[in-house]
Amino acid sequence: MRGSQSRSDLTHLPYARATWEWWCQTHGIEFSLVEHTEGVDAFPNAPPTIQRWFAPAAIIAKFGPDTRVAMVDADTMIRWDTPDFMDHSENSLVAVRARNQRWASKTVAAFQHFFPSVILSNADYFNAGIVVVGINHLTVLSHLIAFYSANKSELEQIFRASDMGTDQTLLNFIVRQDHTQVSFLPKELNFLNCFDYDPDARKEYEHESGHDWSTFARQAFSKTAFSFIDRAFVWHFTNTIRSRSH
């Protein structure tokens, strides 16, 4: 759970997975579906978004120290002609800036008290839907895991009580705290909020009881609704939960 919305519905996964498997095979990249990590055993009640950050260390241990790992959210799809972005920067953590500056300000404020000496600007804030790391970033990921372990009771309260995210803002803060270099990809490689509709209407359409899917569909799936296909390479369906599987 995150706030009042369940994020665990993965009925859309086969479609997202098919695009990534095909793209990886085309570019000679190993595709791995992260279903279980050491994080599940260490923190069985933690959100999967926290548990997943154990995966890069295991993958790099398996494939060698020169391995680059792209951690990709399950609610993304990649276009068939997307260029290979894995070697964008060999030494930097690679990500895409968040588009929703208003939300970024709110989530930074929600977690700022944990990091009183760290200044995290909207311009530096990245979305964790696609993050490319290498062996030199395992330390910052271990710091993220250790931070969650030390503060999990308070963090879980924040996760349950608000829609301020789980791992993403924590990772942003710890990357800045550790002075980790970040190289930003263009927004087309993590295109957020593909179906751009009224955020206030979202609350009505996605309400857990009595949501009106037909009304949402008429608004979201307009003649220009699928323009994101031409506008971006990686489509990240972040702004609606229910529409992922429709």
Tab-separated table of C-alpha atoms in Angstrom:
chain	number	residue	atom	x	y	z
A	1	MET	CA	0.000	0.000	0.000
A	2	ARG	CA	1.022	3.618	-0.565
A	3	GLY	CA	-1.392	6.064	0.976
A	4	SER	CA	-4.899	4.813	0.236
A	5	GLN	CA	-4.004	3.161	-3.066
A	6	SER	CA	-2.888	-0.419	-3.513
A	7	ARG	CA	0.177	-0.595	-5.791
A	8	SER	CA	0.379	-4.394	-5.899
A	9	ASP	CA	-1.833	-5.126	-8.926
A	10	LEU	CA	0.547	-6.549	-11.529
A	11	THR	CA	-1.999	-7.789	-14.078
A	12	HIS	CA	-0.378	-5.451	-16.594
A	13	LEU	CA	3.054	-7.052	-16.141
A	14	PRO	CA	2.986	-9.537	-19.089
A	15	TYR	CA	2.556	-6.674	-21.552
A	16	ALA	CA	5.271	-4.516	-20.017
A	17	ARG	CA	7.610	-7.493	-19.695
A	18	ALA	CA	7.163	-8.468	-23.357
A	19	THR	CA	8.398	-5.068	-24.544
A	20	TRP	CA	11.465	-5.124	-22.310
A	21	GLU	CA	12.386	-8.736	-23.102
A	22	TRP	CA	12.202	-8.058	-26.843
A	23	TRP	CA	14.233	-4.850	-26.565
A	24	CYS	CA	16.900	-6.490	-24.379
A	25	GLN	CA	17.241	-9.435	-26.756
A	26	THR	CA	17.586	-7.054	-29.709
A	27	HIS	CA	20.429	-5.174	-28.001
A	28	GLY	CA	22.208	-8.199	-26.513
A	29	ILE	CA	21.225	-7.288	-22.950
A	30	GLU	CA	20.368	-9.859	-20.282
A	31	PHE	CA	16.774	-9.454	-19.052
A	32	SER	CA	16.082	-10.389	-15.432
A	33	LEU	CA	12.683	-10.282	-13.771
A	34	VAL	CA	13.213	-9.422	-10.108
A	35	GLU	CA	10.775	-11.634	-8.247
A	36	HIS	CA	12.733	-12.353	-5.073
A	37	THR	CA	15.718	-10.644	-3.481
A	38	GLU	CA	17.513	-10.906	-0.166
A	39	GLY	CA	15.432	-7.886	0.777
A	40	VAL	CA	12.302	-10.036	0.905
A	41	ASP	CA	13.947	-12.154	3.600
A	42	ALA	CA	15.554	-9.218	5.415
A	43	PHE	CA	12.473	-6.971	5.347
A	44	PRO	CA	9.436	-9.144	4.578
A	45	ASN	CA	6.993	-6.332	5.363
A	46	ALA	CA	8.795	-3.644	3.402
A	47	PRO	CA	7.410	-2.324	0.094
A	48	PRO	CA	8.836	-4.153	-2.951
A	49	THR	CA	10.306	-0.812	-3.990
A	50	ILE	CA	12.625	-1.067	-0.981
A	51	GLN	CA	13.295	-4.794	-1.336
A	52	ARG	CA	14.319	-4.429	-4.979
A	53	TRP	CA	17.499	-2.486	-4.182
A	54	PHE	CA	19.177	-5.705	-3.059
A	55	ALA	CA	19.012	-6.894	-6.682
A	56	PRO	CA	21.874	-4.884	-8.277
A	57	ALA	CA	24.493	-6.383	-5.947
A	58	ALA	CA	23.292	-9.911	-6.710
A	59	ILE	CA	23.218	-9.281	-10.465
A	60	ILE	CA	26.680	-7.721	-10.521
A	61	ALA	CA	28.045	-10.589	-8.417
A	62	LYS	CA	26.610	-13.023	-10.970
A	63	PHE	CA	27.702	-11.316	-14.198
A	64	GLY	CA	30.905	-9.570	-13.159
A	65	PRO	CA	32.206	-6.202	-11.928
A	66	ASP	CA	31.805	-4.450	-15.300
A	67	THR	CA	28.073	-5.118	-15.338
A	68	ARG	CA	25.687	-2.189	-15.623
A	69	VAL	CA	22.197	-2.757	-14.188
A	70	ALA	CA	19.091	-0.858	-15.259
A	71	MET	CA	16.449	-1.072	-12.558
A	72	VAL	CA	13.128	-0.610	-14.352
A	73	ASP	CA	9.651	-0.281	-12.866
A	74	ALA	CA	7.042	-2.867	-13.813
A	75	ASP	CA	4.630	-0.142	-14.949
A	76	THR	CA	6.852	0.873	-17.863
A	77	MET	CA	6.886	-0.187	-21.495
A	78	ILE	CA	9.734	0.431	-23.920
A	79	ARG	CA	9.259	1.348	-27.576
A	80	TRP	CA	10.750	-0.997	-30.148
A	81	ASP	CA	13.235	1.555	-31.586
A	82	THR	CA	14.580	2.919	-28.301
A	83	PRO	CA	18.355	3.494	-28.484
A	84	ASP	CA	20.625	1.625	-26.083
A	85	PHE	CA	21.029	3.850	-23.013
A	86	MET	CA	22.912	1.389	-20.804
A	87	ASP	CA	26.343	2.925	-21.414
A	88	HIS	CA	25.201	6.544	-21.249
A	89	SER	CA	27.716	7.244	-18.493
A	90	GLU	CA	30.019	4.565	-17.151
A	91	ASN	CA	30.766	6.193	-13.802
A	92	SER	CA	27.530	8.038	-13.006
A	93	LEU	CA	24.241	6.852	-11.666
A	94	VAL	CA	21.865	7.404	-14.578
A	95	ALA	CA	18.236	8.510	-14.302
A	96	VAL	CA	15.623	10.918	-15.672
A	97	ARG	CA	14.459	14.086	-13.945
A	98	ALA	CA	10.959	13.980	-12.496
A	99	ARG	CA	8.395	15.968	-14.470
A	100	ASN	CA	5.961	16.815	-11.680
A	101	GLN	CA	7.799	19.591	-9.854
A	102	ARG	CA	4.863	20.279	-7.557
A	103	TRP	CA	4.810	16.696	-6.306
A	104	ALA	CA	8.603	16.636	-6.040
A	105	SER	CA	8.494	19.620	-3.695
A	106	LYS	CA	5.902	17.905	-1.510
A	107	THR	CA	7.723	14.586	-1.234
A	108	VAL	CA	11.058	16.276	-0.520
A	109	ALA	CA	9.383	18.224	2.282
A	110	ALA	CA	7.862	15.022	3.683
A	111	PHE	CA	11.273	13.370	4.124
A	112	GLN	CA	13.495	16.421	4.635
A	113	HIS	CA	13.600	16.053	8.445
A	114	PHE	CA	15.600	12.845	8.015
A	115	PHE	CA	18.270	14.776	6.092
A	116	PRO	CA	18.489	18.255	7.683
A	117	SER	CA	21.872	19.065	6.128
A	118	VAL	CA	21.063	17.891	2.589
A	119	ILE	CA	19.723	20.330	0.010
A	120	LEU	CA	17.741	18.566	-2.722
A	121	SER	CA	16.439	20.862	-5.439
A	122	ASN	CA	13.687	20.031	-7.912
A	123	ALA	CA	16.220	20.360	-10.717
A	124	ASP	CA	18.259	17.520	-9.195
A	125	TYR	CA	15.308	15.273	-8.304
A	126	PHE	CA	15.013	12.128	-10.436
A	127	ASN	CA	12.335	9.522	-10.919
A	128	ALA	CA	13.341	6.004	-9.823
A	129	GLY	CA	11.352	4.260	-12.555
A	130	ILE	CA	14.563	3.792	-14.544
A	131	VAL	CA	17.896	3.938	-12.723
A	132	VAL	CA	21.152	2.606	-14.190
A	133	VAL	CA	23.870	1.658	-11.708
A	134	GLY	CA	27.242	-0.065	-11.684
A	135	ILE	CA	29.503	-1.619	-9.089
A	136	ASN	CA	30.591	1.809	-7.802
A	137	HIS	CA	26.984	2.555	-6.817
A	138	LEU	CA	26.490	-0.461	-4.570
A	139	THR	CA	27.683	1.571	-1.588
A	140	VAL	CA	24.970	4.198	-1.992
A	141	LEU	CA	22.376	1.422	-2.359
A	142	SER	CA	23.658	-0.227	0.814
A	143	HIS	CA	23.271	3.152	2.560
A	144	LEU	CA	19.668	3.304	1.337
A	145	ILE	CA	18.973	-0.156	2.740
A	146	ALA	CA	20.700	0.658	6.044
A	147	PHE	CA	18.725	3.882	6.335
A	148	TYR	CA	15.455	2.039	5.832
A	149	SER	CA	16.464	-0.552	8.419
A	150	ALA	CA	17.297	2.118	11.002
A	151	ASN	CA	14.129	4.164	10.430
A	152	LYS	CA	11.593	1.657	9.139
A	153	SER	CA	8.932	2.254	11.812
A	154	GLU	CA	8.655	5.957	11.089
A	155	LEU	CA	9.071	5.437	7.357
A	156	GLU	CA	6.276	2.875	7.245
A	157	GLN	CA	3.968	5.362	8.942
A	158	ILE	CA	4.743	7.933	6.257
A	159	PHE	CA	4.284	5.362	3.483
A	160	ARG	CA	0.860	4.366	4.796
A	161	ALA	CA	-0.390	7.843	5.608
A	162	SER	CA	0.526	9.703	2.445
A	163	ASP	CA	1.166	9.477	-1.276
A	164	MET	CA	4.703	10.794	-0.955
A	165	GLY	CA	6.428	7.719	-2.360
A	166	THR	CA	8.596	5.054	-0.780
A	167	ASP	CA	12.147	4.546	-2.037
A	168	GLN	CA	12.413	7.291	-4.642
A	169	THR	CA	12.854	10.358	-2.446
A	170	LEU	CA	15.024	8.474	0.027
A	171	LEU	CA	17.306	7.410	-2.819
A	172	ASN	CA	17.474	10.992	-4.077
A	173	PHE	CA	18.469	12.274	-0.644
A	174	ILE	CA	21.082	9.589	-0.055
A	175	VAL	CA	22.591	10.068	-3.526
A	176	ARG	CA	23.013	13.774	-2.711
A	177	GLN	CA	24.246	13.034	0.803
A	178	ASP	CA	26.918	10.699	-0.565
A	179	HIS	CA	27.869	13.161	-3.340
A	180	THR	CA	27.142	10.519	-5.952
A	181	GLN	CA	27.402	11.831	-9.508
A	182	VAL	CA	24.135	11.658	-11.461
A	183	SER	CA	23.890	11.786	-15.242
A	184	PHE	CA	20.452	12.652	-16.560
A	185	LEU	CA	18.857	10.998	-19.559
A	186	PRO	CA	16.344	12.944	-21.668
A	187	LYS	CA	12.739	12.826	-20.477
A	188	GLU	CA	11.787	10.664	-23.462
A	189	LEU	CA	13.528	7.731	-21.764
A	190	ASN	CA	11.180	7.806	-18.764
A	191	PHE	CA	8.053	9.594	-19.930
A	192	LEU	CA	5.837	10.058	-16.911
A	193	ASN	CA	2.057	10.484	-16.720
A	194	CYS	CA	1.357	9.168	-20.196
A	195	PHE	CA	-2.397	9.718	-19.857
A	196	ASP	CA	-2.468	13.388	-18.991
A	197	TYR	CA	-5.816	14.038	-17.345
A	198	ASP	CA	-7.209	16.129	-14.513
A	199	PRO	CA	-5.490	15.009	-11.262
A	200	ASP	CA	-8.575	15.921	-9.237
A	201	ALA	CA	-10.695	13.640	-11.420
A	202	ARG	CA	-8.237	10.823	-10.734
A	203	LYS	CA	-9.337	10.696	-7.100
A	204	GLU	CA	-12.904	10.101	-8.187
A	205	TYR	CA	-12.116	7.550	-10.904
A	206	GLU	CA	-9.633	5.570	-8.816
A	207	HIS	CA	-11.584	5.568	-5.577
A	208	GLU	CA	-11.477	2.013	-4.300
A	209	SER	CA	-15.262	1.763	-4.139
A	210	GLY	CA	-17.654	3.032	-6.764
A	211	HIS	CA	-15.076	4.277	-9.279
A	212	ASP	CA	-16.477	5.227	-12.647
A	213	TRP	CA	-14.216	3.542	-15.197
A	214	SER	CA	-16.374	4.460	-18.206
A	215	THR	CA	-16.171	8.168	-17.373
A	216	PHE	CA	-12.426	7.929	-16.909
A	217	ALA	CA	-12.029	6.060	-20.189
A	218	ARG	CA	-13.903	8.734	-22.143
A	219	GLN	CA	-11.595	11.396	-20.781
A	220	ALA	CA	-8.286	9.519	-20.753
A	221	PHE	CA	-8.639	7.729	-24.063
A	222	SER	CA	-9.392	10.743	-26.237
A	223	LYS	CA	-8.149	11.186	-29.804
A	224	THR	CA	-4.818	12.522	-28.549
A	225	ALA	CA	-4.493	10.173	-25.574
A	226	PHE	CA	-1.917	7.930	-27.233
A	227	SER	CA	0.349	10.719	-28.448
A	228	PHE	CA	2.931	9.520	-25.912
A	229	ILE	CA	3.740	6.644	-28.286
A	230	ASP	CA	5.312	9.098	-30.730
A	231	ARG	CA	6.593	11.512	-28.092
A	232	ALA	CA	8.694	9.130	-26.012
A	233	PHE	CA	10.727	5.927	-25.960
A	234	VAL	CA	9.866	4.612	-22.497
A	235	TRP	CA	6.267	4.988	-21.339
A	236	HIS	CA	5.786	5.144	-17.576
A	237	PHE	CA	2.160	4.750	-16.532
A	238	THR	CA	2.488	6.480	-13.182
A	239	ASN	CA	-0.585	8.663	-12.949
A	240	THR	CA	-3.241	5.969	-12.885
A	241	ILE	CA	-3.374	2.632	-11.135
A	242	ARG	CA	-6.471	1.031	-12.616
A	243	SER	CA	-5.780	1.997	-16.223
A	244	ARG	CA	-2.538	-0.035	-16.301
A	245	SER	CA	-4.483	-3.208	-17.034
A	246	HIS	CA	-7.085	-1.740	-19.408
